[in-house]
Short mmCIF file of C-alpha atoms and ligand atoms in Angstrom, two decimals:
data_model
loop_
_atom_site.label_atom_id
_atom_site.label_comp_id
_atom_site.label_asym_id
_atom_site.label_seq_id
_atom_site.Cartn_x
_atom_site.Cartn_y
_atom_site.Cartn_z
CA MET A 1 97.39 -16.04 17.50
CA LYS A 2 100.13 -18.57 17.76
CA VAL A 3 98.66 -19.73 21.05
CA LYS A 4 95.27 -19.95 19.49
CA LEU A 5 96.70 -22.03 16.61
CA GLU A 6 98.40 -24.35 19.07
CA GLU A 7 95.15 -24.82 20.97
CA ILE A 8 93.34 -25.70 17.80
CA TYR A 9 96.04 -28.14 16.82
CA ASN A 10 96.07 -29.83 20.22
CA SER A 11 92.34 -30.24 20.40
CA ALA A 12 92.27 -31.53 16.82
CA VAL A 13 94.93 -34.12 17.64
CA LYS A 14 93.00 -35.19 20.73
CA GLU A 15 89.82 -35.57 18.77
CA LEU A 16 91.68 -37.47 16.12
CA GLU A 17 92.84 -40.01 18.69
CA ASN A 18 89.25 -40.78 19.57
CA VAL A 19 88.03 -41.07 16.03
CA LYS A 20 86.72 -44.58 15.39
CA SER A 21 85.50 -44.51 11.80
CA ILE A 22 86.26 -43.03 8.42
CA GLU A 23 82.97 -41.21 8.62
CA ASN A 24 84.13 -39.41 11.78
CA ILE A 25 87.40 -38.49 10.10
CA GLU A 26 85.47 -36.75 7.36
CA GLU A 27 83.59 -34.76 9.99
CA LEU A 28 86.85 -33.82 11.67
CA LYS A 29 88.38 -32.71 8.39
CA LEU A 30 85.37 -30.53 7.81
CA LYS A 31 85.65 -29.01 11.26
CA TYR A 32 89.40 -28.14 11.13
CA LEU A 33 90.80 -28.32 7.65
CA SER A 34 88.04 -27.26 5.26
CA ARG A 35 87.67 -23.80 3.80
CA LYS A 36 85.20 -22.94 6.52
CA GLY A 37 87.20 -24.87 9.14
CA GLU A 38 88.81 -23.44 12.27
CA LEU A 39 92.35 -23.15 10.87
CA ASN A 40 91.19 -21.19 7.87
CA SER A 41 89.21 -18.77 9.97
CA ILE A 42 92.42 -17.95 11.90
CA LYS A 43 94.32 -17.55 8.65
CA LYS A 44 91.74 -15.00 7.57
CA GLY A 45 92.81 -12.84 10.55
CA LEU A 46 96.39 -12.66 9.22
CA LYS A 47 95.62 -9.65 7.07
CA ASP A 48 95.37 -7.44 10.20
CA LEU A 49 98.92 -8.29 11.30
CA SER A 50 102.16 -6.48 10.53
CA ASP A 51 104.18 -7.89 7.62
CA GLU A 52 106.72 -9.40 9.97
CA ASP A 53 104.04 -11.16 12.07
CA LYS A 54 102.15 -12.17 8.97
CA ARG A 55 105.20 -14.07 7.78
CA ILE A 56 105.88 -15.78 11.10
CA VAL A 57 102.29 -16.59 12.04
CA GLY A 58 101.42 -17.49 8.44
CA ALA A 59 104.30 -19.93 8.23
CA TYR A 60 103.33 -21.40 11.58
CA ALA A 61 99.70 -21.76 10.51
CA ASN A 62 100.79 -23.57 7.35
CA GLU A 63 103.06 -25.85 9.34
CA ILE A 64 100.22 -26.73 11.68
CA SER A 65 97.76 -27.41 8.85
CA GLN A 66 100.36 -29.61 7.21
CA LYS A 67 100.99 -31.57 10.41
CA LEU A 68 97.34 -31.96 11.02
CA GLU A 69 96.72 -33.10 7.47
CA ASN A 70 99.48 -35.70 7.79
CA ALA A 71 98.05 -36.94 11.06
CA VAL A 72 94.59 -37.15 9.55
CA SER A 73 95.79 -39.04 6.50
CA GLN A 74 97.75 -41.49 8.65
CA LYS A 75 94.75 -42.12 10.81
CA TYR A 76 92.68 -42.51 7.67
CA ASP A 77 95.00 -45.25 6.44
CA VAL A 78 94.81 -47.07 9.75
CA LEU A 79 91.03 -46.91 9.89
CA TYR A 80 90.71 -47.88 6.26
CA ALA A 81 92.81 -50.99 6.83
CA GLU A 82 90.80 -51.88 9.94
CA GLU A 83 87.48 -51.50 8.18
CA LEU A 84 88.68 -53.52 5.22
CA ASN A 85 89.93 -56.29 7.48
CA SER A 86 86.74 -56.62 9.40
CA LYS A 87 84.75 -56.58 6.16
CA LEU A 88 86.95 -59.28 4.70
CA LYS A 89 86.53 -61.35 7.83
CA SER A 90 82.75 -61.06 7.95
CA GLU A 91 82.27 -61.55 4.22
CA LYS A 92 84.75 -64.35 3.87
CA ILE A 93 83.78 -67.15 1.49
CA ASP A 94 84.80 -70.65 2.41
CA ILE A 95 85.71 -72.13 -0.93
CA THR A 96 86.21 -75.57 0.63
CA LEU A 97 82.47 -75.94 1.41
CA THR A 98 80.70 -78.44 -0.82
CA GLY A 99 78.31 -76.86 -3.31
CA LYS A 100 74.53 -77.00 -3.21
CA SER A 101 73.24 -78.49 -6.45
CA LEU A 102 70.26 -76.73 -7.99
CA PRO A 103 67.22 -78.86 -8.85
CA LYS A 104 67.14 -79.32 -12.62
CA GLY A 105 63.97 -79.65 -14.65
CA LYS A 106 63.51 -82.70 -16.83
CA ILE A 107 61.39 -83.64 -19.78
CA HIS A 108 58.14 -85.32 -18.71
CA PRO A 109 58.14 -89.04 -19.63
CA LEU A 110 54.99 -88.60 -21.72
CA THR A 111 56.67 -85.84 -23.71
CA SER A 112 59.83 -87.85 -24.28
CA THR A 113 57.84 -91.00 -25.16
CA THR A 114 55.73 -89.02 -27.65
CA LYS A 115 58.87 -87.57 -29.21
CA GLU A 116 60.43 -91.00 -29.46
CA ILE A 117 57.34 -92.57 -31.08
CA VAL A 118 57.03 -89.67 -33.50
CA SER A 119 60.65 -89.93 -34.55
CA ILE A 120 60.38 -93.70 -35.12
CA LEU A 121 57.28 -93.21 -37.28
CA GLN A 122 59.00 -90.40 -39.15
CA SER A 123 61.87 -92.75 -39.89
CA LEU A 124 59.26 -95.12 -41.37
CA GLY A 125 58.05 -92.40 -43.72
CA PHE A 126 55.23 -90.66 -41.83
CA SER A 127 55.08 -86.90 -41.39
CA LEU A 128 53.40 -84.80 -38.70
CA VAL A 129 50.06 -83.17 -39.50
CA ALA A 130 49.53 -79.45 -38.99
CA ASP A 131 48.08 -78.59 -35.54
CA SER A 132 45.01 -77.17 -37.29
CA ASP A 133 44.26 -80.68 -38.62
CA SER A 134 44.22 -82.11 -35.10
CA PRO A 135 42.16 -79.94 -32.72
CA GLU A 136 41.46 -81.09 -29.16
CA ILE A 137 38.01 -79.54 -29.19
CA GLU A 138 36.06 -81.12 -32.01
CA THR A 139 32.62 -81.23 -33.49
CA GLU A 140 30.74 -84.53 -33.49
CA TYR A 141 31.10 -84.34 -37.27
CA TYR A 142 34.86 -85.04 -37.12
CA ASN A 143 34.95 -87.04 -33.91
CA PHE A 144 32.07 -89.38 -34.93
CA ASP A 145 29.96 -88.69 -38.06
CA MET A 146 32.70 -88.77 -40.68
CA LEU A 147 34.31 -91.72 -38.92
CA ASN A 148 31.22 -93.79 -39.64
CA VAL A 149 30.17 -93.90 -35.97
CA PRO A 150 26.39 -94.37 -35.93
CA LYS A 151 24.20 -91.75 -34.21
CA ASP A 152 23.18 -94.24 -31.54
CA HIS A 153 26.69 -95.59 -30.89
CA PRO A 154 27.32 -95.93 -27.13
CA ALA A 155 30.65 -94.05 -27.44
CA ARG A 156 28.66 -90.89 -28.16
CA ASP A 157 26.89 -91.26 -24.84
CA MET A 158 27.52 -88.51 -22.28
CA GLN A 159 28.89 -91.27 -20.07
CA ASP A 160 31.79 -91.83 -22.46
CA THR A 161 32.29 -88.51 -24.18
CA PHE A 162 32.68 -85.07 -22.63
CA TYR A 163 30.28 -82.66 -24.28
CA THR A 164 31.00 -78.95 -23.95
CA ASN A 165 28.53 -76.16 -23.41
CA LEU A 166 29.96 -74.27 -26.41
CA ALA A 167 27.33 -75.90 -28.61
CA SER A 168 25.42 -79.15 -28.40
CA ASN A 169 27.63 -80.83 -31.01
CA VAL A 170 31.04 -79.71 -29.66
CA VAL A 171 33.01 -82.31 -27.72
CA LEU A 172 36.44 -82.79 -26.17
CA ARG A 173 37.72 -85.29 -28.71
CA SER A 174 37.52 -88.88 -27.50
CA GLN A 175 40.10 -90.04 -30.07
CA THR A 176 42.66 -88.51 -32.40
CA SER A 177 40.96 -90.23 -35.37
CA GLY A 178 39.21 -86.97 -36.34
CA ALA A 179 42.63 -85.87 -37.63
CA GLN A 180 42.24 -88.52 -40.37
CA ILE A 181 39.22 -86.67 -41.72
CA HIS A 182 40.83 -83.21 -41.54
CA VAL A 183 43.86 -84.50 -43.43
CA MET A 184 41.84 -86.29 -46.12
CA GLU A 185 39.75 -83.15 -46.63
CA ASN A 186 42.91 -81.09 -47.22
CA GLN A 187 45.20 -83.52 -48.98
CA LYS A 188 44.99 -85.99 -51.86
CA PRO A 189 46.67 -89.42 -51.68
CA PRO A 190 49.33 -90.55 -51.27
CA ILE A 191 48.86 -89.65 -47.60
CA ARG A 192 51.22 -90.85 -44.87
CA VAL A 193 50.72 -88.83 -41.69
CA ILE A 194 50.74 -89.00 -37.89
CA ALA A 195 48.90 -86.82 -35.37
CA PRO A 196 49.87 -86.94 -31.68
CA GLY A 197 47.58 -85.39 -29.10
CA ARG A 198 45.46 -85.51 -25.96
CA VAL A 199 42.07 -87.18 -25.88
CA TYR A 200 39.33 -87.22 -23.24
CA ARG A 201 36.97 -89.91 -22.02
CA ASN A 202 34.55 -89.93 -19.17
CA GLU A 203 36.08 -93.07 -17.64
CA ASN A 204 36.24 -94.50 -14.18
CA ILE A 205 39.85 -93.89 -13.27
CA ASN A 206 42.03 -96.86 -12.33
CA ALA A 207 45.63 -98.13 -12.75
CA ARG A 208 45.15 -98.50 -16.52
CA LYS A 209 42.68 -95.71 -17.34
CA ASN A 210 42.53 -91.98 -16.87
CA ASN A 211 39.87 -89.55 -18.10
CA PHE A 212 42.37 -87.96 -20.41
CA PHE A 213 45.33 -89.58 -22.08
CA HIS A 214 47.43 -89.32 -25.23
CA GLN A 215 47.26 -90.99 -28.59
CA ILE A 216 49.24 -90.97 -31.78
CA GLU A 217 47.05 -91.35 -34.83
CA GLY A 218 48.48 -92.69 -38.08
CA LEU A 219 46.99 -92.77 -41.56
CA TYR A 220 48.41 -94.24 -44.74
CA VAL A 221 46.33 -93.96 -47.95
CA ASP A 222 47.69 -94.88 -51.35
CA LYS A 223 47.14 -97.37 -54.18
CA ASP A 224 47.39 -101.06 -53.22
CA ILE A 225 47.73 -100.68 -49.46
CA THR A 226 46.89 -103.95 -47.71
CA LEU A 227 46.72 -105.46 -44.25
CA ALA A 228 50.23 -106.79 -44.86
CA ASP A 229 51.48 -103.17 -45.02
CA LEU A 230 49.72 -102.42 -41.75
CA LYS A 231 51.36 -105.40 -40.05
CA GLY A 232 54.73 -104.59 -41.59
CA VAL A 233 54.74 -101.01 -40.30
CA LEU A 234 53.37 -101.78 -36.83
CA ASN A 235 55.63 -104.79 -36.24
CA GLU A 236 58.62 -102.71 -37.27
CA PHE A 237 57.48 -99.90 -34.98
CA ILE A 238 57.21 -102.25 -31.98
CA ARG A 239 60.58 -103.80 -32.72
CA ILE A 240 62.31 -100.40 -32.82
CA TYR A 241 60.40 -98.91 -29.88
CA PHE A 242 61.08 -101.74 -27.44
CA GLY A 243 64.52 -102.46 -28.87
CA SER A 244 64.13 -106.12 -28.02
CA ALA A 245 61.56 -108.79 -28.76
CA ARG A 246 58.44 -108.41 -26.63
CA PRO A 247 55.65 -110.96 -26.83
CA THR A 248 52.94 -109.27 -28.91
CA ARG A 249 49.56 -110.43 -30.13
CA TYR A 250 47.07 -109.22 -32.72
CA ARG A 251 43.43 -109.58 -31.78
CA SER A 252 40.66 -109.06 -34.28
CA SER A 253 38.48 -106.19 -33.15
CA PHE A 254 35.89 -103.69 -34.28
CA PHE A 255 36.01 -99.95 -34.98
CA PRO A 256 33.32 -98.25 -37.10
CA PHE A 257 35.97 -96.53 -39.22
CA THR A 258 38.14 -99.56 -40.07
CA GLU A 259 37.36 -102.91 -41.64
CA PRO A 260 38.87 -105.27 -40.79
CA SER A 261 40.03 -103.97 -37.41
CA VAL A 262 42.70 -105.25 -35.04
CA GLU A 263 44.05 -104.45 -31.63
CA ILE A 264 47.63 -105.08 -30.61
CA ASP A 265 48.48 -106.20 -27.11
CA VAL A 266 51.98 -106.31 -25.64
CA GLN A 267 52.82 -108.64 -22.78
CA CYS A 268 52.51 -106.87 -19.42
CA ALA A 269 55.95 -105.69 -18.29
CA MET A 270 54.96 -105.56 -14.63
CA CYS A 271 54.18 -109.28 -14.23
CA GLY A 272 55.82 -110.78 -17.34
CA GLY A 273 52.43 -112.10 -18.42
CA LYS A 274 51.52 -113.82 -15.16
CA GLY A 275 48.71 -111.37 -14.45
CA CYS A 276 48.62 -108.40 -12.06
CA ARG A 277 46.66 -105.33 -11.06
CA THR A 278 48.06 -103.24 -13.94
CA CYS A 279 46.90 -105.65 -16.67
CA SER A 280 43.84 -106.63 -14.64
CA ASN A 281 45.16 -110.21 -14.48
CA THR A 282 45.15 -110.76 -18.24
CA GLY A 283 48.95 -110.69 -18.72
CA TRP A 284 48.51 -108.25 -21.66
CA LEU A 285 48.14 -104.51 -22.18
CA GLU A 286 46.42 -103.13 -25.25
CA VAL A 287 48.66 -100.53 -26.87
CA LEU A 288 46.92 -99.69 -30.12
CA GLY A 289 43.88 -100.08 -32.32
CA ALA A 290 44.20 -100.25 -36.09
CA GLY A 291 42.62 -101.44 -39.29
CA MET A 292 42.03 -100.87 -42.98
CA VAL A 293 40.25 -97.54 -43.51
CA ASP A 294 36.55 -98.25 -44.00
CA VAL A 295 35.21 -97.70 -47.52
CA ASN A 296 32.55 -95.36 -46.12
CA VAL A 297 35.21 -93.14 -44.53
CA LEU A 298 37.19 -92.89 -47.77
CA LYS A 299 34.04 -92.09 -49.74
CA GLY A 300 32.92 -89.47 -47.22
CA ALA A 301 36.28 -87.76 -47.52
CA GLY A 302 36.05 -87.73 -51.31
CA ILE A 303 38.60 -90.48 -51.95
CA ASP A 304 37.67 -93.15 -54.48
CA PRO A 305 37.89 -96.57 -52.76
CA GLU A 306 38.11 -98.26 -56.17
CA ILE A 307 41.52 -96.64 -56.65
CA TYR A 308 42.82 -96.12 -53.14
CA SER A 309 42.97 -98.06 -49.92
CA GLY A 310 44.67 -97.38 -46.62
CA PHE A 311 45.25 -98.28 -43.03
CA ALA A 312 44.96 -96.27 -39.84
CA PHE A 313 46.11 -96.78 -36.28
CA GLY A 314 45.79 -95.10 -32.90
CA MET A 315 48.52 -95.75 -30.32
CA GLY A 316 48.21 -95.16 -26.58
CA VAL A 317 51.23 -93.15 -25.44
CA GLU A 318 50.74 -93.86 -21.71
CA ARG A 319 50.42 -97.61 -22.29
CA LEU A 320 53.57 -97.68 -24.43
CA ALA A 321 55.50 -95.72 -21.79
CA MET A 322 54.18 -97.99 -19.00
CA LEU A 323 55.36 -101.08 -20.86
CA LYS A 324 58.78 -99.70 -21.64
CA TYR A 325 59.56 -98.38 -18.15
CA ALA A 326 57.48 -100.87 -16.13
CA ILE A 327 55.24 -98.15 -14.68
CA ASP A 328 52.43 -99.92 -12.88
CA ASP A 329 49.90 -97.10 -12.56
CA ILE A 330 48.83 -94.60 -15.24
CA ARG A 331 47.99 -92.00 -12.59
CA LEU A 332 51.70 -91.54 -11.83
CA PHE A 333 51.99 -89.56 -15.05
CA TYR A 334 49.66 -86.85 -13.82
CA ASN A 335 50.46 -86.50 -10.11
CA ASN A 336 53.61 -84.41 -10.60
CA ASP A 337 55.37 -86.34 -7.85
CA ARG A 338 59.03 -85.41 -8.20
CA ARG A 339 60.18 -88.79 -6.89
CA PHE A 340 58.53 -90.32 -9.96
CA LEU A 341 59.49 -87.65 -12.50
CA GLU A 342 63.14 -87.48 -11.43
CA GLN A 343 63.69 -91.07 -12.59
CA PHE A 344 63.40 -90.16 -16.26
N1 LIG B 401 40.49 -94.37 -32.37
C1 LIG B 401 40.63 -95.71 -31.87
C2 LIG B 401 40.58 -95.67 -30.34
O1 LIG B 401 40.71 -94.59 -29.80
C3 LIG B 401 41.92 -96.33 -32.30
C4 LIG B 401 42.00 -96.52 -33.78
C5 LIG B 401 42.58 -95.58 -34.59
C6 LIG B 401 41.50 -97.67 -34.37
C7 LIG B 401 42.68 -95.77 -35.94
C8 LIG B 401 41.57 -97.86 -35.71
C9 LIG B 401 42.17 -96.90 -36.50
O2 LIG B 401 40.43 -96.66 -29.68
#
């Protein structure tokens, strides 16, 4: 039995020498040292021996298991260190490498310009209308009828306005002015509100025009409001928005829902007024339409024009952004070209 034990020990040691991984060590432990392993099966035979032999062979068997266990645990330590080292080497992180910066999203210039305009107008006393007072899909009633736009007005033409197939009188709004009517229906004067939003027009697209764009509508109705108030508010707005004096001109104009009506032009920032493609060689860009709210509009909305008067305006967000940042083509806002967007 002693010989047998020695044989087992020797072959275990030999196998141990050839073991290359921790996984193989586990297999070897199973084979020799586990309860069902070879050493244990010899130990089971001890019960057939004389007491004297039992003691000697038993002690020897224990000694051999102990030696083998020591050898196995030593080998385990060596292999563990080797495996750890090679792992560390292959997974090493070079902390001296320069980092890769992640692309960061930015606020779209039309969003930031809208926010800026809104906050200036808020500082001048205007408050935002509820979204429900400024829907993008409108009936002709709000987009035209109540704004005193005659039935045969060319703006109603399919060539200018996008009609939907929801119903014959439902349009994509061509102006934010419908918000004026919604607000006057729901609110009594004094009224001092603004309504930013997208509008749609069936335009030929060029550097100045797109078939959708953004406006900010304003409406101020109270007692004794005059054209001087309109000029005061809009001049102050332009002064704050551009931060420095920009040549500006008022032109008398016509809108069915204001009387008198004006348009405000700001000198083209691309050519400094000399004339270029962006301003179609005029040296000016129109940034807003405005005027005193027409008596018919007030009456239609149930406001007595003998007591109240008001002014309204509609600003073009794209035009104002183009002038501030010298953007020479309106289409840049919609192309999602990162080289453009990253500049803001
Ligand atoms: N709705 C007009 C336009 O889109 C602008 C405007 C608004 C004019 C309010 C007068 C008063 O051109």
